[in-house]
Coordinates of C-alpha atoms and ligand atoms in Angstrom, one line a residue:
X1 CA 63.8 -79.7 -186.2
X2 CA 62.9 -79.6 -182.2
X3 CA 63.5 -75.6 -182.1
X4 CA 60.5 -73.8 -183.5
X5 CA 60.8 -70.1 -184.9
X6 CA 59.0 -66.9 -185.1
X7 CA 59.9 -64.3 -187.8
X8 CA 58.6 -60.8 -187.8
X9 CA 58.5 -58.8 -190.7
X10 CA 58.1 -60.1 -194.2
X11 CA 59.3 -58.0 -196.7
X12 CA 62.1 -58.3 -199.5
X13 CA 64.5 -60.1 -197.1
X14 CA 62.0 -61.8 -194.4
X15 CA 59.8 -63.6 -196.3
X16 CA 63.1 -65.8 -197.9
X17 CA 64.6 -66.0 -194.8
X18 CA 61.3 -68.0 -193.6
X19 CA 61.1 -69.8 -196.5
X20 CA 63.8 -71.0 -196.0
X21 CA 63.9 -72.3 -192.4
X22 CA 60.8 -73.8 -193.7
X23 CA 62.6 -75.4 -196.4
X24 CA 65.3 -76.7 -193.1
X25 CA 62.0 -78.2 -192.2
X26 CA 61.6 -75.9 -189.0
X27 CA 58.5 -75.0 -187.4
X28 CA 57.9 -71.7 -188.4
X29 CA 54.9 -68.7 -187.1
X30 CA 55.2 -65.4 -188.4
X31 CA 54.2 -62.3 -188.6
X32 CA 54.0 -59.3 -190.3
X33 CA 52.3 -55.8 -189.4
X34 CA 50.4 -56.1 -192.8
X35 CA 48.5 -59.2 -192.4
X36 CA 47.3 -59.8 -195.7
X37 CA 51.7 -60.4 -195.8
X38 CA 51.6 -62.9 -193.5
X39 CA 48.4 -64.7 -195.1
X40 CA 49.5 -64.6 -198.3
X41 CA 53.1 -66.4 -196.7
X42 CA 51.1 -69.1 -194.7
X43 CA 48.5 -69.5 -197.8
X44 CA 51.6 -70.0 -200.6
X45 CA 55.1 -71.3 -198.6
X46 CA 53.5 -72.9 -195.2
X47 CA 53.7 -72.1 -191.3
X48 CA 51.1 -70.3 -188.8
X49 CA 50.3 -66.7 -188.9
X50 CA 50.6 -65.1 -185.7
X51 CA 48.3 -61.4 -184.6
X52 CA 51.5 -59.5 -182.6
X53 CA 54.9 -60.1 -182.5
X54 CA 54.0 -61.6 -178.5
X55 CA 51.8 -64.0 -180.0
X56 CA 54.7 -65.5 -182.4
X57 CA 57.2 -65.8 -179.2
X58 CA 54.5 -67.6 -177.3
X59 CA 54.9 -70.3 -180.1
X60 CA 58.3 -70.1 -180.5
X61 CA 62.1 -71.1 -179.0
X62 CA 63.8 -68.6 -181.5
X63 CA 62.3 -65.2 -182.5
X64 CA 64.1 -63.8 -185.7
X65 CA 63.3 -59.8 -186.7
X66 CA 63.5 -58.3 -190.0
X67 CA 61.9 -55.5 -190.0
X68 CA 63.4 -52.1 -191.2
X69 CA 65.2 -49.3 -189.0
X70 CA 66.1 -49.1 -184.8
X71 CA 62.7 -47.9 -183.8
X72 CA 60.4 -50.6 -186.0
X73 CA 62.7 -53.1 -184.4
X74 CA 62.2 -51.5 -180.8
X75 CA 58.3 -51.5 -181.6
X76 CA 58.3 -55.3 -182.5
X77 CA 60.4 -55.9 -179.6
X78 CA 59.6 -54.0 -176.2
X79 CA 56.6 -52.3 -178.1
X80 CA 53.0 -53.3 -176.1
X81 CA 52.6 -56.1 -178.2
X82 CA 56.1 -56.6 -178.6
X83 CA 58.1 -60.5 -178.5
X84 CA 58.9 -59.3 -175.0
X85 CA 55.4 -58.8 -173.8
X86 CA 55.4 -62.6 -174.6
X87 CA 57.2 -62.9 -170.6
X88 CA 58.7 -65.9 -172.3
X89 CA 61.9 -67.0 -170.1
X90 CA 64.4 -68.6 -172.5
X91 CA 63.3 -66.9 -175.6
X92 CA 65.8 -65.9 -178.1
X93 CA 66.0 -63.2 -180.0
X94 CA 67.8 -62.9 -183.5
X95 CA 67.6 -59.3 -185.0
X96 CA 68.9 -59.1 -188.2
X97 CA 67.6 -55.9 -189.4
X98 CA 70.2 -53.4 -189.7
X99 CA 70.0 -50.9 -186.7
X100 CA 72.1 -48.9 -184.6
X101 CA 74.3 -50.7 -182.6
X102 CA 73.6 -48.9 -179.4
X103 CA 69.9 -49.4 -179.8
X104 CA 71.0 -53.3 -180.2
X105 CA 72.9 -52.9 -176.9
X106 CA 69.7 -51.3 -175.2
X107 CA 67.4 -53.8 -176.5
X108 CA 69.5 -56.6 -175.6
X109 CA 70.1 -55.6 -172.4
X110 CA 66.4 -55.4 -171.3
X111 CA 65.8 -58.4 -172.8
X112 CA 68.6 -60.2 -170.4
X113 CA 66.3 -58.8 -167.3
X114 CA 63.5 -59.9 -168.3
X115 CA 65.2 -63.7 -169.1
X116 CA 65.7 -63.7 -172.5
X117 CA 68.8 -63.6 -174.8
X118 CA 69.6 -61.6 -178.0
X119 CA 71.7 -61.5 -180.7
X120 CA 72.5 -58.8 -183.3
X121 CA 72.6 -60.8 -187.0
X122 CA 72.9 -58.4 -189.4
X123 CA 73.7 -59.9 -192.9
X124 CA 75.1 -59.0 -197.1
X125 CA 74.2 -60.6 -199.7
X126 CA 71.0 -58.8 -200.7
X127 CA 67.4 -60.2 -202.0
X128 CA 69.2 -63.4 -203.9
X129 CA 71.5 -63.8 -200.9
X130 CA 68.3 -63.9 -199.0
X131 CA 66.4 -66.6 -201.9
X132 CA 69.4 -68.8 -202.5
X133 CA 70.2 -68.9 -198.5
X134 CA 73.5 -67.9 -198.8
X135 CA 73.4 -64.9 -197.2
X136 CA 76.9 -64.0 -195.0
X137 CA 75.9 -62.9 -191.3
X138 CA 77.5 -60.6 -189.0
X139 CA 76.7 -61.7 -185.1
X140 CA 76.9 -60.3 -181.9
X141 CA 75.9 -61.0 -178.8
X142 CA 76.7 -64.0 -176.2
X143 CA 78.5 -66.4 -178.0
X144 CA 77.2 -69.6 -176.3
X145 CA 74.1 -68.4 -177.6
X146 CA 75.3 -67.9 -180.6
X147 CA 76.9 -71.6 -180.5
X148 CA 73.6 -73.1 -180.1
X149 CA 71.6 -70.4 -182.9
X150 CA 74.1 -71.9 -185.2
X151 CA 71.9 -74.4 -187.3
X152 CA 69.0 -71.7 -187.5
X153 CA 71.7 -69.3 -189.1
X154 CA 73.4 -72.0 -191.7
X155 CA 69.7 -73.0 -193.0
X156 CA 69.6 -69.4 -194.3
X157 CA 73.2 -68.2 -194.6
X158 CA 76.7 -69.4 -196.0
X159 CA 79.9 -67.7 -194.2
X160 CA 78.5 -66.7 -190.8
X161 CA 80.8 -64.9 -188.3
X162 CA 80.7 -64.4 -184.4
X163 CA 82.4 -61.2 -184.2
X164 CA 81.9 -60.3 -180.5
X165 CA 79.3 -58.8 -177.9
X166 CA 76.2 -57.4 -178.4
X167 CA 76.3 -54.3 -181.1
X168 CA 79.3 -56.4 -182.9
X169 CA 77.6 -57.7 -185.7
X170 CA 75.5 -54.1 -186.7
X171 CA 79.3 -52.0 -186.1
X172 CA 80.5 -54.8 -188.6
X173 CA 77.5 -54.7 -190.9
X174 CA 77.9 -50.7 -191.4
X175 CA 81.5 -51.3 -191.7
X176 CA 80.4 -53.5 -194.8
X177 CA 77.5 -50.4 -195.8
X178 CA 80.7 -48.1 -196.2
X179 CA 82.6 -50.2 -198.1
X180 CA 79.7 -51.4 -200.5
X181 CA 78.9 -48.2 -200.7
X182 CA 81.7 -46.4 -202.2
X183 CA 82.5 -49.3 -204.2
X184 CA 78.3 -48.6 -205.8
X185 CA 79.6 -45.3 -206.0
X186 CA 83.1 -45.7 -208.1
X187 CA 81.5 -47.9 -210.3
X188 CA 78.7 -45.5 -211.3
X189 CA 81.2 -43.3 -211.7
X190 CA 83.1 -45.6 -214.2
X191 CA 80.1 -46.2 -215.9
X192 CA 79.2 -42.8 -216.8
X193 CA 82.5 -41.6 -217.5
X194 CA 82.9 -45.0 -220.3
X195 CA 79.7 -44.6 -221.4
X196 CA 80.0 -40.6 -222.1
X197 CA 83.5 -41.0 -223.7
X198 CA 82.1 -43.2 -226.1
X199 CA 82.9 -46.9 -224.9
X200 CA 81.0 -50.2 -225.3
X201 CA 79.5 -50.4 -221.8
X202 CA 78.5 -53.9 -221.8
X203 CA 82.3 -54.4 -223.3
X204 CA 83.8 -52.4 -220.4
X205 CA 81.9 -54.4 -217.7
X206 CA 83.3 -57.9 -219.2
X207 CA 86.9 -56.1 -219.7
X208 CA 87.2 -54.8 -216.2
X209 CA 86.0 -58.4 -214.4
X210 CA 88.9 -60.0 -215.4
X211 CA 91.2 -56.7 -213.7
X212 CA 92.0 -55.0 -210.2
X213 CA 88.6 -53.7 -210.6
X214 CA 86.3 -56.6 -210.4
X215 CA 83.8 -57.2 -207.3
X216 CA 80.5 -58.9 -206.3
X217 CA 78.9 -55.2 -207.1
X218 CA 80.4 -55.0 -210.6
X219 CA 79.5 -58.3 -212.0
X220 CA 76.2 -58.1 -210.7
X221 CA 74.9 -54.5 -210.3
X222 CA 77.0 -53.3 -213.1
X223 CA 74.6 -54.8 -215.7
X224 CA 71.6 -54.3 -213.9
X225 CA 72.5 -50.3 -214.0
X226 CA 73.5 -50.9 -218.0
X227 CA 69.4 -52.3 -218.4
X228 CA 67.8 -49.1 -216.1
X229 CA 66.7 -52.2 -213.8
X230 CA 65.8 -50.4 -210.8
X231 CA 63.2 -52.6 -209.2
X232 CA 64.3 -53.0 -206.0
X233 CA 66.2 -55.7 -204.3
X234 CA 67.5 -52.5 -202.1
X235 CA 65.7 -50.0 -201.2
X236 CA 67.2 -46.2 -201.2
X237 CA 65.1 -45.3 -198.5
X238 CA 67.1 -48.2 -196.6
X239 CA 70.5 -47.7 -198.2
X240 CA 70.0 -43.9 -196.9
X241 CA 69.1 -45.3 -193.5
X242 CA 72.1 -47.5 -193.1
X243 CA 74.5 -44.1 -194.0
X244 CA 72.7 -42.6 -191.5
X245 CA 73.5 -45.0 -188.8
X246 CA 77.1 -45.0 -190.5
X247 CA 77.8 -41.4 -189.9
X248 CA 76.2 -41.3 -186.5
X249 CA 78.2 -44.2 -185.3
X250 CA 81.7 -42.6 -186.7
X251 CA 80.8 -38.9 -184.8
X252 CA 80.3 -41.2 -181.8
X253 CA 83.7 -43.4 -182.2
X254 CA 85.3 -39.8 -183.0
X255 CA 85.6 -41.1 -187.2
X256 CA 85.6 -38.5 -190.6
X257 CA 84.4 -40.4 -192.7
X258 CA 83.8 -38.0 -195.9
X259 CA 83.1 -39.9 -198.5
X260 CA 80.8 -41.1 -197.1
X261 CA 79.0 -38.2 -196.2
X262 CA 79.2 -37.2 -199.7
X263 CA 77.4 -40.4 -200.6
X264 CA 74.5 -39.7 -198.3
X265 CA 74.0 -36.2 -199.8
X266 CA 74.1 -37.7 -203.4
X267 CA 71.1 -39.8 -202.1
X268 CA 69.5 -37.5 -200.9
X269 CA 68.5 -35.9 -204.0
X270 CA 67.4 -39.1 -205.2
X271 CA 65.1 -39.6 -202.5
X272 CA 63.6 -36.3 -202.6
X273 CA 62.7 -37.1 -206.5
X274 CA 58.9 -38.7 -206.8
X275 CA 59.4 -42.4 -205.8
X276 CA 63.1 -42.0 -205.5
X277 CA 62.8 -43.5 -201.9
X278 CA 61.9 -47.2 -203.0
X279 CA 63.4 -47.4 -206.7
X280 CA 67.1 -49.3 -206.0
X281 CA 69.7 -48.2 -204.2
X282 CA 71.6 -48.7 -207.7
X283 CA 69.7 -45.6 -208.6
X284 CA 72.6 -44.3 -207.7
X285 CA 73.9 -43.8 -210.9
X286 CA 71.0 -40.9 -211.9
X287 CA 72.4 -38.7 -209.0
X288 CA 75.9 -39.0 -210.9
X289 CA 74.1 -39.2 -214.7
X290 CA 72.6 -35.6 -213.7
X291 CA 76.0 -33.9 -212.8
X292 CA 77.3 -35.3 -216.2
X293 CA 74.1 -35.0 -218.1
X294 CA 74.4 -37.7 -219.6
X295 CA 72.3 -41.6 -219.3
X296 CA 74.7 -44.3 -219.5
X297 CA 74.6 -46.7 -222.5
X298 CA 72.5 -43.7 -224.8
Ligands
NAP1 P1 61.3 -54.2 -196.6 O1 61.0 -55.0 -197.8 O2 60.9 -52.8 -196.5 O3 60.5 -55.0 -195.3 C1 60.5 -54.4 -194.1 C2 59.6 -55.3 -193.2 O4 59.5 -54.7 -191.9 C3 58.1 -55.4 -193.7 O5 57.7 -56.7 -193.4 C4 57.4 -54.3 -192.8 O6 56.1 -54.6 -192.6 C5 58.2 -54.5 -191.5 N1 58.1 -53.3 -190.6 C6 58.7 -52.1 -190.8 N2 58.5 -51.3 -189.8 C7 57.7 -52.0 -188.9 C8 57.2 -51.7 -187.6 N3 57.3 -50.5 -187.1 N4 56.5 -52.7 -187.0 C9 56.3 -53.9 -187.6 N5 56.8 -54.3 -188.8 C10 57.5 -53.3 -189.4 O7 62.8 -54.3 -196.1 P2 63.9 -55.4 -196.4 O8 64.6 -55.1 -197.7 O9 63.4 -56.7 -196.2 O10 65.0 -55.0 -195.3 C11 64.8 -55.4 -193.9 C12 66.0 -55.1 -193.1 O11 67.1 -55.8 -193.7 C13 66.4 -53.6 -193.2 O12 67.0 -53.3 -191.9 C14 67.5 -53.6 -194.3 O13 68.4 -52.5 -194.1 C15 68.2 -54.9 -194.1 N6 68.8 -55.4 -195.3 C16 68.2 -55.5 -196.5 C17 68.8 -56.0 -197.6 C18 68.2 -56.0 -199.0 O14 68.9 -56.3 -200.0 N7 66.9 -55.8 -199.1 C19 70.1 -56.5 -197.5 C20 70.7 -56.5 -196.2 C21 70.0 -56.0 -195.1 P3 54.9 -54.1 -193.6 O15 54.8 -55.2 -194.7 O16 53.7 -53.9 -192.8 O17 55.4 -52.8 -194.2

């Protein structure tokens, strides 16, 4: 492929992302702020490690970011050694960490002085999203930009939708954190209540999949709850992040939103809890478990 891409930042979600625009047979540098990261990436899947952020723009036509909250995606951008430092007119920037959106507005717009272009990408579909490349992207920002970032987005995603100007996509991707949220939420709810009153669990799940009640979260976070699999594909320490930037967003637009709220509290006495921060946001369920005292499936 002629256009030749930089990501930053390769954690759960970066590092398949690359892969995969490697994969698309792109030209790909990273980097990541832990180098032995980006070694290990270069060493095992392919592409050139970059030392900063600036140095991976230099290379690149298309710089994607995936790092984790609005002020690790303002370092790796306008930071001293950020992709902007790079002066390169024509650059592109993709951001598809989830940040605030009026960070994303700020951001964007010094970019535009200085000659380059963003876009805010957000995206759902989690870690195998991510793997498989099927990931479904929210995007903001110009959308003849968007237009020709096309090709880079459907090597990694599957429904991709321009949804406006800049600070579009991330308002759309919290949109999609309340609503995944509280349906997390109602099912861990479900689960401890069947699982205290005596029902199969594993039955339940099956039984309810075929119902009203079936979603993406049920049929594939449901089981994952049912075998304590809290590795995580999620972090709660992001999860808590993203209600963070839900609730300041709604007091901004002039929004209640309080189940929300209530969710953010519950996770809060997750993340207090020794490691509690990076087990999976599916942990969820031990916030609700404690109220009920009881662990489902025992
Ligand atoms: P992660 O595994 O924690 O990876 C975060 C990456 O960002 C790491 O490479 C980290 O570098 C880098 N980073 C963080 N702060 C940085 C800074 N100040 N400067 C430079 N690099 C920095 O997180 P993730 O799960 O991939 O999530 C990334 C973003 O995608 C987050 O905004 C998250 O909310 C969003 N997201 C995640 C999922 C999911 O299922 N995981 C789904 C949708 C959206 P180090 O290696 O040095 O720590």
């Amino acid at each position: 492929m002629d256009m030749k891409i930089g990501v930053v930042g390769l954690g759960i979600m970066g590092k398949p992302i690359a892969a995969n625009l490697i994969k698309a047979d792109y030209a790909i540098t990273v980097f990541n702020r832990t180098a032995v990261k980006a070694k290990a990436f270069v060493d095992e899947i392919g592409g050139v490690m970059a030392s900063t952020p600036a140095e991976a723009a230099k290379a690149s036509d298309v710089v994607i970011t995936m790092v984790a909250d609005s002020p690790d995606v303002e370092e790796v951008i306008l930071g001293p050694a950020g992709v902007a430092a790079s002066e390169k007119k024509g650059l592109t920037v993709i951001d598809m960490s989830t940040i605030s959106p009026g960070v994303t507005k700020r951001i964007s717009k010094r970019l535009q002085e200085a000659g380059m272009e963003m876009l805010d990408a957000p995206v759902s579909g989690g870690e195998k999203g991510a793997v498989e490349g099927t990931m479904t992207i929210f995007v903001g920002g110009r959308e003849q930009v968007f237009k020709r970032c096309l090709p880079v987005f459907e090597a990694i995603g599957k429904t991709i939708t321009y949804m406006g100007e800049s600070g579009a996509g991330q308002l759309t991707k919290l949109c999609n954190q309340i609503i995944c949220s509280h349906n997390l939420f109602s099912i861990c709810e479900g689960l401890v209540f069947a699982s205290k009153a005596g029902l199969d669990v594993q039955k339940l799940i099956s039984a309810l999949s075929g119902g009203s009640a079936q979603s993406w979260m049920l049929s594939t976070q449901a089981p994952k709850i049912l075998d304590r699999d809290f590795r995580p594909g999620f972090f709660v320490k992001h999860e808590q992040k993203d209600l963070r930037l839900v609730l300041e967003a709604a007091r901004e637009i002039g929004v209640s939103l309080p189940g929300t709220s209530l969710i953010h509290q519950l996770y809060n006495s997750l993340e207090t809890e020794e490691g509690g921060a990076t087990r999976a946001h599916i942990s969820l369920v031990r916030a609700v478990e404690k109220l009920a005292g009881h662990e489902v499936g025992k």
